Coordinates of C-alpha atoms in Angstrom, one line a residue:
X1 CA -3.2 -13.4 -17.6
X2 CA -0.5 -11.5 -17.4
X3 CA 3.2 -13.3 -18.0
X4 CA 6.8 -11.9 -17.4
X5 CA 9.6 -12.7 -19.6
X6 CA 13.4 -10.9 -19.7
X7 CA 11.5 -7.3 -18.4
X8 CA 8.8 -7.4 -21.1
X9 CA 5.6 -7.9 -20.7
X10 CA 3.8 -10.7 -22.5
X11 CA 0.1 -10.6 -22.4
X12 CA -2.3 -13.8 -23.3
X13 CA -5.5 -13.4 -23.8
X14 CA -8.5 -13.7 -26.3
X15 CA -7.5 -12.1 -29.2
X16 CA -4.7 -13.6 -29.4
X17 CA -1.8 -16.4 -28.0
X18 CA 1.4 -14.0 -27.9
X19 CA -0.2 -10.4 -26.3
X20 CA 2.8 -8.4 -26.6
X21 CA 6.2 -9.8 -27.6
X22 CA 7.9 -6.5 -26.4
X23 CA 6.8 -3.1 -25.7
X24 CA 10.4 -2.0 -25.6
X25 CA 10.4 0.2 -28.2
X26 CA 12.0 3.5 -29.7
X27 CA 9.6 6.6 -28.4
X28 CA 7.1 4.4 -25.9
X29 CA 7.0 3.7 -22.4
X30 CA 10.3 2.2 -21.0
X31 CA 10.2 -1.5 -19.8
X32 CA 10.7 0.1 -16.4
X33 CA 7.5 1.6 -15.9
X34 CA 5.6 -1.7 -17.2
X35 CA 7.7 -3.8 -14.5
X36 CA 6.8 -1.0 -12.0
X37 CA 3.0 -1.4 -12.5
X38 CA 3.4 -5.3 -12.9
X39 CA 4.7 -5.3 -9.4
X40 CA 2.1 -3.1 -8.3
X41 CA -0.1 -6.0 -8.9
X42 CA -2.2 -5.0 -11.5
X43 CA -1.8 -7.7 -13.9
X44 CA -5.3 -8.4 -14.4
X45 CA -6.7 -4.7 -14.1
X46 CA -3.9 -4.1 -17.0
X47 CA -5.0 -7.1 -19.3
X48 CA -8.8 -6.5 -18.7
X49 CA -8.0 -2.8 -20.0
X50 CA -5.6 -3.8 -22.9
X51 CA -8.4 -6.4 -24.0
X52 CA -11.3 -3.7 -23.9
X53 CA -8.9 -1.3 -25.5
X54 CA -8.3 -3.7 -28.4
X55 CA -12.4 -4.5 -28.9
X56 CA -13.3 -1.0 -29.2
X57 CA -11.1 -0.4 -32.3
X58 CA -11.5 -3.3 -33.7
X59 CA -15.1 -3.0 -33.6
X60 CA -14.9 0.7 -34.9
X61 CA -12.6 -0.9 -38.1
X62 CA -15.1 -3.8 -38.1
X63 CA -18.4 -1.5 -38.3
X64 CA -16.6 0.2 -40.8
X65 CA -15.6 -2.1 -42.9
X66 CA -19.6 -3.2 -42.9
X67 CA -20.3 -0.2 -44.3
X68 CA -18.1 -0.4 -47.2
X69 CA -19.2 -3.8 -47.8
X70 CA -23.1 -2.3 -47.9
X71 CA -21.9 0.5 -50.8
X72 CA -20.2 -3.1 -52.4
X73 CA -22.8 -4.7 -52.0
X74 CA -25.7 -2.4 -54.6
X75 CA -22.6 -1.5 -56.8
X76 CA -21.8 -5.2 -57.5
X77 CA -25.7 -5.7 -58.0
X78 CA -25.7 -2.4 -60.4
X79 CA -22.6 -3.7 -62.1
X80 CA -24.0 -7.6 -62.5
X81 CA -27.1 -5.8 -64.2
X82 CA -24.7 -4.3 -66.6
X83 CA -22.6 -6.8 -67.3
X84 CA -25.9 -9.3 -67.6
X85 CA -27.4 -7.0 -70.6
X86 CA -24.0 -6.0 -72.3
X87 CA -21.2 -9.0 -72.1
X88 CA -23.3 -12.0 -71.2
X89 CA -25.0 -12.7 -74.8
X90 CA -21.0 -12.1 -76.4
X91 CA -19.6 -14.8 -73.9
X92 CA -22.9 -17.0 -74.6
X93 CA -24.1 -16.7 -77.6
X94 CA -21.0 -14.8 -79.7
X95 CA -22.5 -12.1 -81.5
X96 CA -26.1 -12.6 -80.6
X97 CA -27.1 -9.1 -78.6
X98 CA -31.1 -10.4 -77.7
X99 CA -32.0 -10.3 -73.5
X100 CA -30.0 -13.1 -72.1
X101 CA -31.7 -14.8 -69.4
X102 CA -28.7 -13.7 -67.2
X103 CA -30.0 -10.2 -66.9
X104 CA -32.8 -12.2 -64.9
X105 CA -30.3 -13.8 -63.0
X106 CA -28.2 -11.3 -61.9
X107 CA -31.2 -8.7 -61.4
X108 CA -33.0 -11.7 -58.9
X109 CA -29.9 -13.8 -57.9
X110 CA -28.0 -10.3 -57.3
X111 CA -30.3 -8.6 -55.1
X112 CA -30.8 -11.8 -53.1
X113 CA -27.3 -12.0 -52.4
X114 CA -26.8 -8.5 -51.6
X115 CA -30.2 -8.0 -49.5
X116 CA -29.4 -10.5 -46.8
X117 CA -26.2 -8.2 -45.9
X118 CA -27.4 -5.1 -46.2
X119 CA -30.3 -6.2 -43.6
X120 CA -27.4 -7.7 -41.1
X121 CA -25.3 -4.7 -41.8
X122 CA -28.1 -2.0 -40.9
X123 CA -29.3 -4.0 -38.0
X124 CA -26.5 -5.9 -36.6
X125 CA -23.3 -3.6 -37.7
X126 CA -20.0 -5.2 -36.7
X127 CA -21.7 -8.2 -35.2
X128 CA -19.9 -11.8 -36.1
X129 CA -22.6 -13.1 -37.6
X130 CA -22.3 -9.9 -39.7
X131 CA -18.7 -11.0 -41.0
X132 CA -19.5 -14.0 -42.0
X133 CA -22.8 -13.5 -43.7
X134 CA -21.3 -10.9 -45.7
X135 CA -17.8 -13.0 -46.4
X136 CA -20.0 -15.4 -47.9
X137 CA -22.3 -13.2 -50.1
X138 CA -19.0 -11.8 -50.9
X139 CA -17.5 -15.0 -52.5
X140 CA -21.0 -15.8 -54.1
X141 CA -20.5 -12.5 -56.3
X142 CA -17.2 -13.4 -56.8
X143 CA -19.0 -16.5 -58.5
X144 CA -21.7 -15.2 -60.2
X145 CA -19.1 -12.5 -61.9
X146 CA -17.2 -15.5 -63.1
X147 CA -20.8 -17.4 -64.7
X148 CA -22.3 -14.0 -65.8
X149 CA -18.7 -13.7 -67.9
X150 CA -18.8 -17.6 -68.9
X151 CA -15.5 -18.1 -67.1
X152 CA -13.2 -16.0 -68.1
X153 CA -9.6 -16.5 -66.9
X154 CA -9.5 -12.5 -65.7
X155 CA -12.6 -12.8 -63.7
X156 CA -11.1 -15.4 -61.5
X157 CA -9.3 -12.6 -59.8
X158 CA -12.0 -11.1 -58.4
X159 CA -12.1 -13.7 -56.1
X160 CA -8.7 -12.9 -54.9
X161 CA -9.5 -9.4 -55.1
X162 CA -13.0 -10.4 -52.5
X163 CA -10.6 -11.9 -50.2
X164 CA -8.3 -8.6 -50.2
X165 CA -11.5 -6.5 -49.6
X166 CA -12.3 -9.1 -46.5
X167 CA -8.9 -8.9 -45.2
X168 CA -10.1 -5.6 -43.6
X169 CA -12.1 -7.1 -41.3
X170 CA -8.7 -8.5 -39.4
X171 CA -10.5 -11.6 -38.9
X172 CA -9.2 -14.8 -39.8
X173 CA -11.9 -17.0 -38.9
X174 CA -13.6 -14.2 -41.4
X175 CA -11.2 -15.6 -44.1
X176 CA -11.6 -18.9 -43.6
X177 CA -15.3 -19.0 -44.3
X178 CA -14.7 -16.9 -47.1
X179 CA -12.0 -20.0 -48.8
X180 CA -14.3 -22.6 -47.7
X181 CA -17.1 -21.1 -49.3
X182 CA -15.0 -20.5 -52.9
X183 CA -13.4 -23.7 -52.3
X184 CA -16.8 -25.9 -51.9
X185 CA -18.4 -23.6 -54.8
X186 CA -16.0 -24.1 -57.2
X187 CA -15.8 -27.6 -56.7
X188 CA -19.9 -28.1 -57.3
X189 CA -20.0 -25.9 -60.0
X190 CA -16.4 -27.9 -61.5
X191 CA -18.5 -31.3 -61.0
X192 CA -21.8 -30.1 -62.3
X193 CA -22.1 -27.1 -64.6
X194 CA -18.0 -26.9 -65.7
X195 CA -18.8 -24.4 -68.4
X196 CA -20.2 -21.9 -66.1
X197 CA -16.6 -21.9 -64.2
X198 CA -14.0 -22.3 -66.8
X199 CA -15.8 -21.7 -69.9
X200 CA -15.3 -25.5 -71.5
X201 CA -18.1 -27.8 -71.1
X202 CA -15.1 -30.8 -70.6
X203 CA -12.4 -29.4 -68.7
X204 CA -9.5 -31.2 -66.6
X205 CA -10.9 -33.0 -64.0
X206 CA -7.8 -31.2 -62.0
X207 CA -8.6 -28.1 -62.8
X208 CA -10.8 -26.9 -59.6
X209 CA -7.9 -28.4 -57.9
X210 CA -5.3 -25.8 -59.4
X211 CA -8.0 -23.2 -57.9
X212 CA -8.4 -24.0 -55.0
X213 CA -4.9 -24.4 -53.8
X214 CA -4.2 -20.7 -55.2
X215 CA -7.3 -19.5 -53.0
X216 CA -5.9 -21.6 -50.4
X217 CA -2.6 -20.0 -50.8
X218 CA -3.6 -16.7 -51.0
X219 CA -6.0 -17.1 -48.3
X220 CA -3.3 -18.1 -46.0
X221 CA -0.8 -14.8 -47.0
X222 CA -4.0 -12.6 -46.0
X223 CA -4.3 -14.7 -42.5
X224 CA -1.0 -13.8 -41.7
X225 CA -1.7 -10.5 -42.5
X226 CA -4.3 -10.1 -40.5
X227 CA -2.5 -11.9 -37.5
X228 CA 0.2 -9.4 -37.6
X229 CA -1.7 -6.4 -37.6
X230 CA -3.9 -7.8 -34.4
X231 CA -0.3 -8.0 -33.1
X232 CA 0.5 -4.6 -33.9
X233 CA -2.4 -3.5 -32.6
X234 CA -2.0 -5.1 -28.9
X235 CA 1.0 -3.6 -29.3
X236 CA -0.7 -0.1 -29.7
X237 CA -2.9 -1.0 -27.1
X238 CA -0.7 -1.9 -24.3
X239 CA 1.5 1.1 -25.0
X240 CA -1.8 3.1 -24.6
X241 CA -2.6 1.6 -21.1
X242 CA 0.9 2.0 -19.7
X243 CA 0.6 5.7 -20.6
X244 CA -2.5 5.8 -19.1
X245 CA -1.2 4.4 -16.3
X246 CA 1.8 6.4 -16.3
X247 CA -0.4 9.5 -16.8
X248 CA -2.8 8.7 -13.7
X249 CA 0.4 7.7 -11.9
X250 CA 1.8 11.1 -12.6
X251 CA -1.7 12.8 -11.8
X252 CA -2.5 11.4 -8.6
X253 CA 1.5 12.4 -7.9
X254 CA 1.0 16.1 -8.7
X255 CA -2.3 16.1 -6.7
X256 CA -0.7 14.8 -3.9
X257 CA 2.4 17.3 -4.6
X258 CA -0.6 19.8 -4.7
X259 CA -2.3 19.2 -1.5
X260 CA 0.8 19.3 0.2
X261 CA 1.9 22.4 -1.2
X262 CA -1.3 24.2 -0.5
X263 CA -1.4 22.7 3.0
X264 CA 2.3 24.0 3.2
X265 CA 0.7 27.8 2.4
X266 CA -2.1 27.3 4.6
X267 CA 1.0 26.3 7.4
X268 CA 2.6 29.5 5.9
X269 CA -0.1 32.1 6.3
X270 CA -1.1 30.9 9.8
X271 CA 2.3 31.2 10.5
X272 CA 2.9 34.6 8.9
X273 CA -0.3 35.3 10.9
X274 CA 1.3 34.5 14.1
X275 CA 4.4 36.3 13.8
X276 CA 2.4 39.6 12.3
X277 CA -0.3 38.8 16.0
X278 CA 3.2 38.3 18.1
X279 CA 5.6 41.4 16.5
X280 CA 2.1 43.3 17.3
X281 CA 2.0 41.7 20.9
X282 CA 5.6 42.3 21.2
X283 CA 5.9 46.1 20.3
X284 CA 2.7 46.4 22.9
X285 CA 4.8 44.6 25.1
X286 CA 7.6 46.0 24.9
X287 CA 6.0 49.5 25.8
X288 CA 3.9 48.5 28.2
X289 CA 6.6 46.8 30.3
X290 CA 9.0 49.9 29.6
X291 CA 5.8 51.8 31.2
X292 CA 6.0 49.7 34.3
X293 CA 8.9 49.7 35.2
X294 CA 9.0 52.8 36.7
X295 CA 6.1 52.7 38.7
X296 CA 7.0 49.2 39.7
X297 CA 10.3 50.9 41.1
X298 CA 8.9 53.5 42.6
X299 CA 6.2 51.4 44.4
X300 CA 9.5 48.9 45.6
X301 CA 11.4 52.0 46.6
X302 CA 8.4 53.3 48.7
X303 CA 8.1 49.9 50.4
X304 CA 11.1 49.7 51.3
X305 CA 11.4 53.0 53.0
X306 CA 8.1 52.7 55.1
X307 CA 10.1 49.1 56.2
X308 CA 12.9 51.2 57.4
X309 CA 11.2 54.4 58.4
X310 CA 9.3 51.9 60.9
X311 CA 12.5 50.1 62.6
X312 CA 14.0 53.9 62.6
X313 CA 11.1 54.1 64.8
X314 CA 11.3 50.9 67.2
X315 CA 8.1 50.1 65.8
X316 CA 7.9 46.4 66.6
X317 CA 6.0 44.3 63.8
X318 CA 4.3 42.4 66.7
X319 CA 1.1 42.5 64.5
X320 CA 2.3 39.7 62.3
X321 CA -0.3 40.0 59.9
X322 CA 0.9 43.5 58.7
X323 CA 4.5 41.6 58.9
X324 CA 3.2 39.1 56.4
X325 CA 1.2 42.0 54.2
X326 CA 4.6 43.8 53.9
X327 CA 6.4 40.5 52.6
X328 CA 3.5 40.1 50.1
X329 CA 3.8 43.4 49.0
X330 CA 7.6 43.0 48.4
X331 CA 7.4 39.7 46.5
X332 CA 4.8 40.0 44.2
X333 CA 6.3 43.6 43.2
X334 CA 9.5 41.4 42.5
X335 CA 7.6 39.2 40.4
X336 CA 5.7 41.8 38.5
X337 CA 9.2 43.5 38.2
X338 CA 10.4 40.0 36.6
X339 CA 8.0 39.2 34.6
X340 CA 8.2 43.2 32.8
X341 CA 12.1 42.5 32.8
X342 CA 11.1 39.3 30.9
X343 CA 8.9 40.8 28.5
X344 CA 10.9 44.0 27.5
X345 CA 13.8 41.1 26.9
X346 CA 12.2 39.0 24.8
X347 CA 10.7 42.2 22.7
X348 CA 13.6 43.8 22.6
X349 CA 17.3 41.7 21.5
X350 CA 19.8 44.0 22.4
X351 CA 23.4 43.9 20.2
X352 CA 25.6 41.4 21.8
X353 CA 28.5 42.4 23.7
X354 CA 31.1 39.5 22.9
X355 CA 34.0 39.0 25.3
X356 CA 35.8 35.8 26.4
X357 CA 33.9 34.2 29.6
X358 CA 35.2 31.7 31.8
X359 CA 32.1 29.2 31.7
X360 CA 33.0 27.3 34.8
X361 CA 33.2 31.0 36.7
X362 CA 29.8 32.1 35.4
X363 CA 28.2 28.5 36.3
X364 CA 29.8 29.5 39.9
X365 CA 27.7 33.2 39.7
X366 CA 24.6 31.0 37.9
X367 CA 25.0 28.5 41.6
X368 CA 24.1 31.7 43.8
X369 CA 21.7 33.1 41.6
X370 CA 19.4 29.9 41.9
X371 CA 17.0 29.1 44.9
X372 CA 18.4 26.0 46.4
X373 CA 15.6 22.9 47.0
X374 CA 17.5 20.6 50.1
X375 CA 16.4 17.7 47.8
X376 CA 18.1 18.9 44.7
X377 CA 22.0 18.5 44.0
X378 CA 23.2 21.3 41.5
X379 CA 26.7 20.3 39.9
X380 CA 29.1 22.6 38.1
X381 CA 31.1 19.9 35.9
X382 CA 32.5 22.3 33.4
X383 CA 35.9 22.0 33.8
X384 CA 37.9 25.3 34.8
X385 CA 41.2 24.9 32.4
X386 CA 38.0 25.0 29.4
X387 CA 39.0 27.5 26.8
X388 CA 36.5 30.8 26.9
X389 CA 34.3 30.9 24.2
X390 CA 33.5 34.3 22.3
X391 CA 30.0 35.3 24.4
X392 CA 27.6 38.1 25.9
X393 CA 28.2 37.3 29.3
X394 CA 25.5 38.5 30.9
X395 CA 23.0 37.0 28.0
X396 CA 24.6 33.6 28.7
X397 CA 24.5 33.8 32.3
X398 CA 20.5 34.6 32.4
X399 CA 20.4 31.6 29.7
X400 CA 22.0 29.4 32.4
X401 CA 19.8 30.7 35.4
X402 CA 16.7 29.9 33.4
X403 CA 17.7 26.5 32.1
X404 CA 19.2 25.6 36.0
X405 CA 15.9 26.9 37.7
X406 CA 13.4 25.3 35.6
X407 CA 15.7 22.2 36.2
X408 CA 15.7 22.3 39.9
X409 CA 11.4 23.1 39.3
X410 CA 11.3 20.1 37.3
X411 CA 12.0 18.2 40.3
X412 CA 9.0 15.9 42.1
X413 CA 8.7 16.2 45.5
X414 CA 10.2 13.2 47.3
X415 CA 12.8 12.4 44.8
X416 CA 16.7 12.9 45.4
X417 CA 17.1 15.1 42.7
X418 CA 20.3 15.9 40.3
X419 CA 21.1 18.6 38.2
X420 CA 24.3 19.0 36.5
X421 CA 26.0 21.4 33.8
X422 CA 28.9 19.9 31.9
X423 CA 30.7 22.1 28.9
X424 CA 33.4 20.9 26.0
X425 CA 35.0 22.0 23.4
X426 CA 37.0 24.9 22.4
X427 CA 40.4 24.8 20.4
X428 CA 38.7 25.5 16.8
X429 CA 35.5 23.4 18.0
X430 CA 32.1 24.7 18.7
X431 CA 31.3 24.9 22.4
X432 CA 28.8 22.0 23.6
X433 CA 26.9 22.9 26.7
X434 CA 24.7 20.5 28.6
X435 CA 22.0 21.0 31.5
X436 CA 20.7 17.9 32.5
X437 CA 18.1 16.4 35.2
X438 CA 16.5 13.2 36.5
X439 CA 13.4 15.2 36.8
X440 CA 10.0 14.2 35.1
X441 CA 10.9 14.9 32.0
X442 CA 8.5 16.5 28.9
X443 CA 5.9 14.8 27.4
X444 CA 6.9 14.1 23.8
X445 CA 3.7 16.3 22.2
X446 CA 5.0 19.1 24.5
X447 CA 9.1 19.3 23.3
X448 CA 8.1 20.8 19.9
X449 CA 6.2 23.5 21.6
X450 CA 8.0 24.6 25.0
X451 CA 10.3 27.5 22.7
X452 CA 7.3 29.2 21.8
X453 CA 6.5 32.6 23.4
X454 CA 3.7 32.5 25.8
X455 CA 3.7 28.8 26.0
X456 CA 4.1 27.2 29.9
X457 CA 2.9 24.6 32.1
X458 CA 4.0 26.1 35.4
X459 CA 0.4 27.8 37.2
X460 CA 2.3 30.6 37.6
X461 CA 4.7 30.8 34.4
X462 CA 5.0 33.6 31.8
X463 CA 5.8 31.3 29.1
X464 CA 9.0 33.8 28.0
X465 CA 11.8 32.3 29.6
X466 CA 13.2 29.3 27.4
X467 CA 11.7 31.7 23.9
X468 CA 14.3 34.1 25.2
X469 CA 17.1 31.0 25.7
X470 CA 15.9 30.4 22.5
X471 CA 16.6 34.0 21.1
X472 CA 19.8 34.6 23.0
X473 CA 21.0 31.4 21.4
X474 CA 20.0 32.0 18.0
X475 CA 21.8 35.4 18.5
X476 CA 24.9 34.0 19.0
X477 CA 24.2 31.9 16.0
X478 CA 24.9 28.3 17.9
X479 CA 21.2 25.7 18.5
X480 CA 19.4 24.6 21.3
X481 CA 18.2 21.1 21.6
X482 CA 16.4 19.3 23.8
X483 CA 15.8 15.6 24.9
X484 CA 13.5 13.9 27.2
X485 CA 11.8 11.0 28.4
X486 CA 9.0 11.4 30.9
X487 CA 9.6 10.2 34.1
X488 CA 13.1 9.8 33.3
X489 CA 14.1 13.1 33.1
X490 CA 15.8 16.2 30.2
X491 CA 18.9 16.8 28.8
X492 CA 19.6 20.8 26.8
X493 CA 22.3 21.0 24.5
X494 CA 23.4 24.3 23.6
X495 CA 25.9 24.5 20.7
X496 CA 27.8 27.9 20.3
X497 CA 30.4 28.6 17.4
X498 CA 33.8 28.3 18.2
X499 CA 34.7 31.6 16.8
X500 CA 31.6 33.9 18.2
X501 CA 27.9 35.1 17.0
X502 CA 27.5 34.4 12.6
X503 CA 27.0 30.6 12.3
X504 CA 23.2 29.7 11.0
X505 CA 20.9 29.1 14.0
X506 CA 18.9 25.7 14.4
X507 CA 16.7 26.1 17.5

């Protein structure tokens, strides 16, 4: 498991009782981002990978630590052989130089004691077994060194020497097998072949005593060696797998980062599409309703003439189907006249003409210029002594007539309806003007869309008139905002500068 203590991370587990005392330190990750993936709740994920971490090297130092031990192993053998045939009759038999029967027994003994490893090593590298097989053969050259020499005080240091070369391993259970076996050794041999071990044939009964507590000694120096560097190496390890995390952290961040950014240039590209399809629409637009405008003229002027050329006459319009043909003819040339005024305006933003306008006046022009509904109240609540803000009247008044009309359109059958324009501001302060309705209101998906060009709901709609509110606004760099709840009804704000057109527009 995974324990908390002071910010730092303390890991337990089964190479070891302390994990991590601190991972504070200089150059590594911060204690910030190992409480940040604590309380992410990935304690276990964390230890599981700090443990599997840890095993890998250890069994890479381990399987090559066997290896060394198998190239020990045949030199030792090589080097008994030697010292069998050249110092063993000296330490024996002084000068004698005749085969000693301890070329026998390191040639047999030796290779036994070095074939056993080898086999484990080859077959079985970094293996537990392994370890210990070879920490004992170890310590049995160590011995057989010391007989082939007939105890000589400097070959006892090969023993400490063996238990340097198994402090590789970073095993301590390693080391203890190693003592025990020199230990038990050098205890039999004391008790039943002395000479063999300390060269006397009646040595101090104390003596394998004084050995064994400086093996023991030793022995324990080279545990807490190895202790510390398993330590070290958690240490190594949990700093690796908080940069790992860190790094994956930091990658999935710049793939989400990237996703958005290329869904942000898709968004871009359709949009620069759309504005490239609508300046094209707009220029055909604009010359196609310049084009129509003078027929449509023409073809109002003409109606109205035969209308008056016929009551010139005392023609009575007692046929009152070609009475209600006449009236068709007349409105829908209005509306075709309309809807080209509409398009040439919103293709074409003429230079504003800014002069101080009376807003309570022009609401008064905007009242006559609606059609009236008997079910709908239209109130002009902008107060008359309101300072006149900086506008292009006649752009502000057709803002007003659109915003008022589709207000009184808004309005259910049935339902007392109420439309009223308020205004404040002035004196240094930006303009606030409201249009508001009890209506039925704009469906939520809708209110992000309704300043878009072409975009209506009405059957019979163009889909231009708030995207050129919107445009006359933005001209005279003030916002447009709308709220609503359906069924309940809209409110427009429309913010204008206090000192004419320049402020940044937020439609």
């Amino acid at each position: 498991m995974i324990d908390q203590d002071v910010g730092a991370p303390v890991f337990r587990g089964r190479f070891g009782h302390t994990r991590v005392e601190d991972v504070r330190t200089e150059g590594t990750v911060s204690a910030e981002a190992s409480d940040s993936m604590l309380r992410d709740g990935e304690e276990g994920a964390l230890d599981a990978r700090v443990d599997a971490l840890l095993g890998e090297h250890l069994e890479a130092v381990r399987r090559r630590v066997d290896s060394r031990f198998a190239a020990l192993m045949v030199g030792q053998w090589l080097v008994a052989i030697a010292v069998a045939a050249v110092l063993s009759p000296f330490a024996w038999q002084g000068t004698s130089r005749e085969v000693h029967p301890h070329l026998q027994v390191a040639a047999l003994l030796g290779g036994l004691l070095s074939a056993f490893p080898l086999v484990l090593v080859h077959v079985r590298p970094g293996d537990v077994a392994t370890r210990h097989v070879v920490a004992v053969a170890q310590m049995l050259w160590a011995a057989l060194f010391i007989h082939l020499t007939g105890g000589r005080i400097e070959t006892h240091f090969y023993v400490f020497g063996s238990l340097a070369f198994l402090a590789f391993y970073r095993d301590p259970a390693v080391m203890a097998t190693a003592t025990v076996t020199a230990v038990v050794e050098h205890c039999l041999r004391g008790i039943w072949w002395p000479e063999s071990i300390f060269g006397v044939a009646n040595p101090a009964w104390w003596r394998f005593l004084e050995h064994s507590f400086w093996m023991v000694f030793v022995n324990g120096v080279l545990v807490i060696a190895c202790r510390e560097t398993l330590r070290e190496m958690r240490r190594v390890a949990v700093q690796q797998v908080l940069l790992e995390g860190a790094y994956a952290s930091e990658r999935v961040d710049h793939e989400h980062a990237l996703a958005r950014v290329r869904r942000e240039l898709s968004s871009y590209r359709e949009q620069a599409a759309r504005v490239e399809k609508l300046a094209a629409v707009g220029r055909m637009t604009a010359t196609v309703s310049h084009e129509l405008r003078n027929p449509l003229a023409a073809a109002r002027t003409a109606n109205a003439v035969v209308v008056r050329h016929l009551r010139k006459l005392d023609v009575t319009l007692a046929d009152q189907r070609l009475q209600r043909f006449l009236e068709i003819i007349e409105r829908e040339l209005e509306v075709c006249s309309r809807i080209s005024s509409e398009l040439l305006d919103f293709a074409r933003e003429r230079p504003l003409t800014l002069r101080p306008c009376s807003l309570h006046a022009l609401m008064e022009e905007v009242l006559d210029v609606v059609p009236r509904r008997e079910d709908v109240r239209i109130l002009n609540n902008v107060p008359a002594s309101l300072e006149p803000p900086w506008v292009d009247r006649e752009l502000l008044r057709q803002v007003l007539i659109n915003l008022v009309q589709n207000a009184v359109e808004a309005m259910p059958q049935g339902r007392a309806g109420r439309v009223e324009v308020s205004a404040e501001g002035g004196e240094g302060s930006p303009f606030i003007i409201r249009v508001s309705d009890n209506g039925m209101g704009i469906p939520e998906p809708m209110q992000e869309r309704i300043f878009e060009p072409l975009f209506t709901t009405k059957p019979a709609g163009t889909g231009l008139g708030l995207s050129v509110v919107a445009s006359t606004v933005r001209q005279h760099g003030g916002t447009l905002r709308v709220e609503s709840r359906e069924g309940e009804g809209s409110v427009f704000t429309l913010c204008l500068p206090a000192g004419g057109s320049g402020a940044e527009v937020a439609v």
